[in-house]
Structures are given as C-alpha cells and as structure tokens.
mmCIF file of C-alpha atoms in Angstrom:
data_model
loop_
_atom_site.group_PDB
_atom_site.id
_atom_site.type_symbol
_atom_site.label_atom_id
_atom_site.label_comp_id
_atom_site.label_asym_id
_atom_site.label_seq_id
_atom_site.Cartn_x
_atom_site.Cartn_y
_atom_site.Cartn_z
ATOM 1 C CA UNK A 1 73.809 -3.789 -44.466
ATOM 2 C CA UNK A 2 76.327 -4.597 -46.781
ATOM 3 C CA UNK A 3 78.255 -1.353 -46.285
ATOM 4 C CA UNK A 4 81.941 -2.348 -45.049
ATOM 5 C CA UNK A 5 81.094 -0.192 -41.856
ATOM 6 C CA UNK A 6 78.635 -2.782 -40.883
ATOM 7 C CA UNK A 7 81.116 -5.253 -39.487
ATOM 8 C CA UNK A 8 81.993 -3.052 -36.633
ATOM 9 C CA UNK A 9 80.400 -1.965 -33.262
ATOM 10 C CA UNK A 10 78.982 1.516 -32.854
ATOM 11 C CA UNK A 11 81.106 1.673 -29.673
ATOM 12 C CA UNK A 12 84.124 0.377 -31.674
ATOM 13 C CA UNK A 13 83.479 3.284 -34.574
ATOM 14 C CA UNK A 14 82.712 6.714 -31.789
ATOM 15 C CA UNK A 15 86.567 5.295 -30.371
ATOM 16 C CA UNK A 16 87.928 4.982 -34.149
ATOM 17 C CA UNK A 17 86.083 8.379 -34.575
ATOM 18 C CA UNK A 18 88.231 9.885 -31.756
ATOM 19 C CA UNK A 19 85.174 9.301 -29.076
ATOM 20 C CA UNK A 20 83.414 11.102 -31.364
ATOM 21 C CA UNK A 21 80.007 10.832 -33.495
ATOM 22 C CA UNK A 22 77.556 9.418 -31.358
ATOM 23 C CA UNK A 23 74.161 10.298 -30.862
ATOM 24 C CA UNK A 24 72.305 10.847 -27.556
ATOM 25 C CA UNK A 25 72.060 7.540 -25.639
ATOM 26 C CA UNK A 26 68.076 7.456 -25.329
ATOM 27 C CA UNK A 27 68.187 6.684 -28.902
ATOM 28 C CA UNK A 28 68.026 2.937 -29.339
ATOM 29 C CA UNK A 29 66.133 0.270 -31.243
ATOM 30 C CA UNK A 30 62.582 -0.676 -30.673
ATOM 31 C CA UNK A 31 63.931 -4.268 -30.587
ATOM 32 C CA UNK A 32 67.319 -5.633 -29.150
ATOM 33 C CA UNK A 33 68.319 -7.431 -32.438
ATOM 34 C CA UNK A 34 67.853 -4.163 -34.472
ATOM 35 C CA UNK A 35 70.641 -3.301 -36.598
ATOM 36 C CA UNK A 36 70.704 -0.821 -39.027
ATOM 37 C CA UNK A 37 73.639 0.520 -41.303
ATOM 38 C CA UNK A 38 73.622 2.868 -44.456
ATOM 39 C CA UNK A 39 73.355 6.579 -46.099
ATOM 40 C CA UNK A 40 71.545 9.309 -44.176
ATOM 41 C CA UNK A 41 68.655 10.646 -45.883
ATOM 42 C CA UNK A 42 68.390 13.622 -43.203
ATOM 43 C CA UNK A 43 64.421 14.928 -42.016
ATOM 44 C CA UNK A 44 64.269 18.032 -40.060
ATOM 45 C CA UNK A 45 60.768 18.371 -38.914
ATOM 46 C CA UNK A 46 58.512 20.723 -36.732
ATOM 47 C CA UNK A 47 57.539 19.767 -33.441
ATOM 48 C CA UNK A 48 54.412 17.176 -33.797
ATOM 49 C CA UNK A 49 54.279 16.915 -37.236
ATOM 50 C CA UNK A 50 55.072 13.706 -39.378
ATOM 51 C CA UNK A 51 53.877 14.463 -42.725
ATOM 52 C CA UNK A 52 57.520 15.320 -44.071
ATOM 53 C CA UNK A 53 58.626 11.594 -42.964
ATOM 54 C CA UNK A 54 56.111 10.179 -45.128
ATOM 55 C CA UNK A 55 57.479 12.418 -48.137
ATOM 56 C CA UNK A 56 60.923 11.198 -46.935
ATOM 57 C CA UNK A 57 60.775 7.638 -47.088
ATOM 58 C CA UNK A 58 58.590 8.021 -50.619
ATOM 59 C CA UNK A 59 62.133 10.296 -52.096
ATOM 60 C CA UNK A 60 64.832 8.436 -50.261
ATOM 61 C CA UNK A 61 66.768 6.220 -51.958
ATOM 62 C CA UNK A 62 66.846 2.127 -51.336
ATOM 63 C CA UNK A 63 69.497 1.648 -48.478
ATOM 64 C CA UNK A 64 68.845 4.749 -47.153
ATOM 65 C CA UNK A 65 68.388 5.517 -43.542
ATOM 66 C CA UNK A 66 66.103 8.181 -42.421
ATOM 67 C CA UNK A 67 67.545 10.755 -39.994
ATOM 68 C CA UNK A 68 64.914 12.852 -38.397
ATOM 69 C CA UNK A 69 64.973 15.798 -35.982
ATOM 70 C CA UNK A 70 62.146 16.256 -34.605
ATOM 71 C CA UNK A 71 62.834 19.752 -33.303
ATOM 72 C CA UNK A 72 62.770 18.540 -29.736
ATOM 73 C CA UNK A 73 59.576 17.859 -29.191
ATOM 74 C CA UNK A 74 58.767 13.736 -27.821
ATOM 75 C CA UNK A 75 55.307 13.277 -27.035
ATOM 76 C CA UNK A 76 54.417 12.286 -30.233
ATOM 77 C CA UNK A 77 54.664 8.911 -32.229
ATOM 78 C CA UNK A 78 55.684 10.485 -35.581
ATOM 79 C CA UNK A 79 56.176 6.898 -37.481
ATOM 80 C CA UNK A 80 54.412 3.826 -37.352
ATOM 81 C CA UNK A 81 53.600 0.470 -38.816
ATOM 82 C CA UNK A 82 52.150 1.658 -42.071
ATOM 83 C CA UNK A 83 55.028 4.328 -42.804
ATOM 84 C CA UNK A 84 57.319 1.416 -41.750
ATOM 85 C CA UNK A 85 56.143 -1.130 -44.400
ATOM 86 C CA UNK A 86 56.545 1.451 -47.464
ATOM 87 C CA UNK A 87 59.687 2.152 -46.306
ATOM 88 C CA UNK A 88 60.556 -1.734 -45.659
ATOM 89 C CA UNK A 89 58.974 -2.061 -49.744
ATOM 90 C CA UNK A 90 60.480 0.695 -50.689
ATOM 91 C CA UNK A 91 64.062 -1.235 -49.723
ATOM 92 C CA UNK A 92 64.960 1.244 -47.126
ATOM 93 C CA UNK A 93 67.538 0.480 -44.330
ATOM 94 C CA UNK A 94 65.944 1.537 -41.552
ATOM 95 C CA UNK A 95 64.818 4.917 -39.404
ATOM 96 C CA UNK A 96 66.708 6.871 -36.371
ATOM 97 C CA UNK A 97 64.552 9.443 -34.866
ATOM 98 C CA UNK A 98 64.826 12.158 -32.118
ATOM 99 C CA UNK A 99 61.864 11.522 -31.251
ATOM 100 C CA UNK A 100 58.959 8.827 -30.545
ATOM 101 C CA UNK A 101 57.284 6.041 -32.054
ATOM 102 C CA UNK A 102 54.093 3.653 -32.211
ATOM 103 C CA UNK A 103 53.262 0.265 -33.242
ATOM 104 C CA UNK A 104 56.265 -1.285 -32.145
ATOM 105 C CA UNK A 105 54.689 -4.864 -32.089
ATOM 106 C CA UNK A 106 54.061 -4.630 -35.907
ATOM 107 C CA UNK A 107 57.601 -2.572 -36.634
ATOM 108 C CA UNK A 108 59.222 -5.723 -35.101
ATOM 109 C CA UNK A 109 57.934 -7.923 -36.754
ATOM 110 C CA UNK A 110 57.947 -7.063 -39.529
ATOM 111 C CA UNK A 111 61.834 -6.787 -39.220
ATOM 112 C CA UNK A 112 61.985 -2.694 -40.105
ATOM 113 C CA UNK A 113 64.878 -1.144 -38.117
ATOM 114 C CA UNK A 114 64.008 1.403 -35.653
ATOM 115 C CA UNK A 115 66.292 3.332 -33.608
ATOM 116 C CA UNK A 116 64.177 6.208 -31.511
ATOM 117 C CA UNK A 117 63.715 7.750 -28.164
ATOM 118 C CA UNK A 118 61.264 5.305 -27.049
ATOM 119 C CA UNK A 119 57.277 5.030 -27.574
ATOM 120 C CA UNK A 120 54.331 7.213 -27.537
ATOM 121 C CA UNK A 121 50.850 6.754 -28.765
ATOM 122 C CA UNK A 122 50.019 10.233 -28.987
ATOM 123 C CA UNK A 123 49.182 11.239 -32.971
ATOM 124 C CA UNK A 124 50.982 13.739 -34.847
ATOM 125 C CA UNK A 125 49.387 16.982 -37.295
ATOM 126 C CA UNK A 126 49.934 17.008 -41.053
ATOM 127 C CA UNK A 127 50.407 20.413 -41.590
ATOM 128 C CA UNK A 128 53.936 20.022 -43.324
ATOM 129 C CA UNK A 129 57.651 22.309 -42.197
ATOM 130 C CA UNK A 130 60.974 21.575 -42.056
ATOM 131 C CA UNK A 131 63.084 20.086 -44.733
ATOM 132 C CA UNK A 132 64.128 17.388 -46.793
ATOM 133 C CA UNK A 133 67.995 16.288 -46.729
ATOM 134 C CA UNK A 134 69.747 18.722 -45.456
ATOM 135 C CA UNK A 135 72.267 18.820 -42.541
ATOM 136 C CA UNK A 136 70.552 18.446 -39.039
ATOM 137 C CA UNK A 137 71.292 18.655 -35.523
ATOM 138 C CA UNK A 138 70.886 15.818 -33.108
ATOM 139 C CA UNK A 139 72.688 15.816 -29.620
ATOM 140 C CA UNK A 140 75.469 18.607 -30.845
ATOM 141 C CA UNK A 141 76.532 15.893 -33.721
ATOM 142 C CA UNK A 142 75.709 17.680 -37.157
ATOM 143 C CA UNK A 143 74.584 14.740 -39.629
ATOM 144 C CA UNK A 144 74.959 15.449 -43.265
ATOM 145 C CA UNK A 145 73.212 13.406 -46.055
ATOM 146 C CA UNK A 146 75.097 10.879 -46.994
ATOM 147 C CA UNK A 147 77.094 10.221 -43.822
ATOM 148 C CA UNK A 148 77.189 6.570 -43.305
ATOM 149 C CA UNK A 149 74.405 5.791 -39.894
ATOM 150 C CA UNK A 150 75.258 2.955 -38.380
ATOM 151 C CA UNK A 151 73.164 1.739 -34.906
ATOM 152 C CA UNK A 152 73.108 -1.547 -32.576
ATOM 153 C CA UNK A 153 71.750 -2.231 -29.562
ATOM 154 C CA UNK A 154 74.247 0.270 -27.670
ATOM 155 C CA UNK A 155 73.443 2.838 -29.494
ATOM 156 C CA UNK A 156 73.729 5.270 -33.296
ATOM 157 C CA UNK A 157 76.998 6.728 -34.348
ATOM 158 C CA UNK A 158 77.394 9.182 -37.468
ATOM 159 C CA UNK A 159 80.322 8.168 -39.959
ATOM 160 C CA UNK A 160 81.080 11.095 -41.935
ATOM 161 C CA UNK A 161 81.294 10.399 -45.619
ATOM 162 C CA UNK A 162 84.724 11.445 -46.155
ATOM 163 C CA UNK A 163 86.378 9.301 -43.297
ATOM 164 C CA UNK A 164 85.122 5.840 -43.776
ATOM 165 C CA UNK A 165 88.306 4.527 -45.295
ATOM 166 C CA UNK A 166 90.518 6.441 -42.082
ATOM 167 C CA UNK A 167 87.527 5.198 -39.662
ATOM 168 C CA UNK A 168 87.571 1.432 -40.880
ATOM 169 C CA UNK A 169 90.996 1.310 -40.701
ATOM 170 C CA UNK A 170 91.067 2.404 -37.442
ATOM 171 C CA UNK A 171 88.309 0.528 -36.156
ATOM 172 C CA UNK A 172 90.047 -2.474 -37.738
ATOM 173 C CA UNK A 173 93.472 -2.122 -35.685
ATOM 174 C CA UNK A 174 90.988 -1.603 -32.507
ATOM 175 C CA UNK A 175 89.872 -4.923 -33.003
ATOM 176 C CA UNK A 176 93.012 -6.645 -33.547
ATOM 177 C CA UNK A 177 94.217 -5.250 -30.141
ATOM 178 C CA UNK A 178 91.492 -5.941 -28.265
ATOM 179 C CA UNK A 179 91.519 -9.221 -29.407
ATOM 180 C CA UNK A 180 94.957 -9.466 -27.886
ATOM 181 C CA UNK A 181 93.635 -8.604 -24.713
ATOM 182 C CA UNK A 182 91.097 -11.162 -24.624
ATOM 183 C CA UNK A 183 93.670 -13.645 -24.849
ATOM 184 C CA UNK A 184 95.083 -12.136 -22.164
ATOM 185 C CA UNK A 185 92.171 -12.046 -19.966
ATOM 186 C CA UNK A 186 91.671 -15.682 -20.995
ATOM 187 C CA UNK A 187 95.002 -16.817 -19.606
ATOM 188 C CA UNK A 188 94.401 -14.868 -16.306
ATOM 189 C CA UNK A 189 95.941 -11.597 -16.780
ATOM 190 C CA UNK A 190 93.685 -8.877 -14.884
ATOM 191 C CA UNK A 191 92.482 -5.483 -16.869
ATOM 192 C CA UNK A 192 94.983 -3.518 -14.732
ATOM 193 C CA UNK A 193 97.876 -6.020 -15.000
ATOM 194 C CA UNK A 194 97.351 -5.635 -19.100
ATOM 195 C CA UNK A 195 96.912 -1.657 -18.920
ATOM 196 C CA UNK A 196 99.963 -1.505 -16.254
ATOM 197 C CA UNK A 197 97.902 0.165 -14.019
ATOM 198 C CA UNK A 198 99.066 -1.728 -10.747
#
C-alpha cells in the first residue's frame, strides 16, 4: 500500500480519471476495512475453473494484485482461505475477482484483501484455460498488467500505468477543493448556495 495512489479514494480517482475506470459496483471487499492498492497481475479464466489462480498467485510478483475474469460465470467460489494465505506469504497485495468467493471468515482474518462479487460455496474444476497476465475485460474497463488497482469499501477503480502522475495530480487538486467546500458547509453555506444552483 505504499503506492502514492493509495492516499486517495476510489471515488476521488474514477472523477480524476474523467468518471472513468471503475469496475462494476457488485465488486466489493469481503470485509468493510479492506483496502487494497498495487500492480495488476491480470487472470482470465474459464467459467468454474480456479486452477489458473493458484498458478497466478505462485508467478505474481510481491505487491501484486490479482485481477481475474472469470468469464462471467458466479456460482462458483474460485479462491479461498488456503489460496489466500500463499498469496498473503507470498507478500501479495490483495485479489479483485469477477466472480465469487469462500471462506470469508478465515480471509478476514487473516487480513488478505478481497474485493469480489460476493460469496458462494459451490467448488470449482481444475481442468486449467485461460491465461496468465494479459489484458482482460471486466465491466467494459480493459485492465492491463501493470495498471495500478486500487479498491475501498465503495468500490475498485483501474489506474492506467501511464497516467498516475496526470491522475494524482488531479486527484490532488480534487481534494484541495473539496476541502474548501467543507469549510463552507461547516459555516452554513448549503450544497446549492456553494454550486450557485439557487
């Protein structure tokens, strides 16, 4: 988490993106206090089949946050509590999915950033297709490895690699303004006497 995007709101970033980057809103942590903040190491798999996640999280790199597709299929958990604690050892930053999860007592606490379409306890096959760090799909935003992946409890946006400087600099003057309109707000000012829309 010591990226310098890491300081900012996923809401803040998609608005210093130009309302842009974010992935679908069913995709959020496991656990409110989930944060998670780093590379893309990018998993395209086929439906109901986890066995390229666990090659994923044994080639990614330590920071790294998986991003898999999970070629739209839900009703599966592809990851779990064991795949979470490699990756955890491992020094990974954390997993977004398109898909479902399981064991999301043990993921918790064991502190292992989640970010998924919610739960399911139905197994997955091992029979192995897709591929390994490539660009992939998820809600019409293309991710490619190496794009910075930031989440919160709002939600995941996608930072490509070659705007973080223009996006933190943007997200930076966001703050400062808004900042001036809690002041505002504080001294009594409605939204819609700030915004001049009365």
């Amino acid at each position: 988490m010591n990226h310098q995007l890491a300081q900012f709101s996923t809401a803040t970033l998609h608005e210093a993106l130009g309302k842009a980057g974010n992935l679908p809103s069913a995709i959020k942590p496991i656990a409110p206090g989930m944060k998670i903040c780093g590379p893309a190491y990018t998993v395209q798999t086929i439906p109901g089949d986890n066995k390229l996640l666990h090659r994923a999280y044994a080639y990614a790199q330590p920071g790294d946050v998986l991003v898999a597709h999970c070629s739209d299929y839900y009703e599966a958990g592809y990851w779990g509590d064991l795949m979470s604690l490699g990756a955890k050892t491992k020094g990974l930053a954390g997993l977004v999915i398109d898909a479902c999860v399981r064991d999301a007592d043990d993921i918790e606490a064991m502190g292992f950033p989640v970010f998924s379409r919610g739960l399911c306890i139905k197994g997955t096959s091992s029979i192995e297709g897709g591929r390994l760090n490539e660009p992939v799909v998820i809600g019409g935003v293309v991710v490619h490895p190496g794009d910075i992946i930031v989440g919160d409890r709002d939600g995941v946006v996608v930072v490509p690699k070659n705007r973080v400087q223009e996006v933190v600099e943007k997200a930076t003057a966001r703050e400062t303004r808004e900042e001036s309109i809690r002041e505002q707000l504080r001294q009594g000012k409605t939204s819609i006497q700030i915004y001049g829309w009365e």
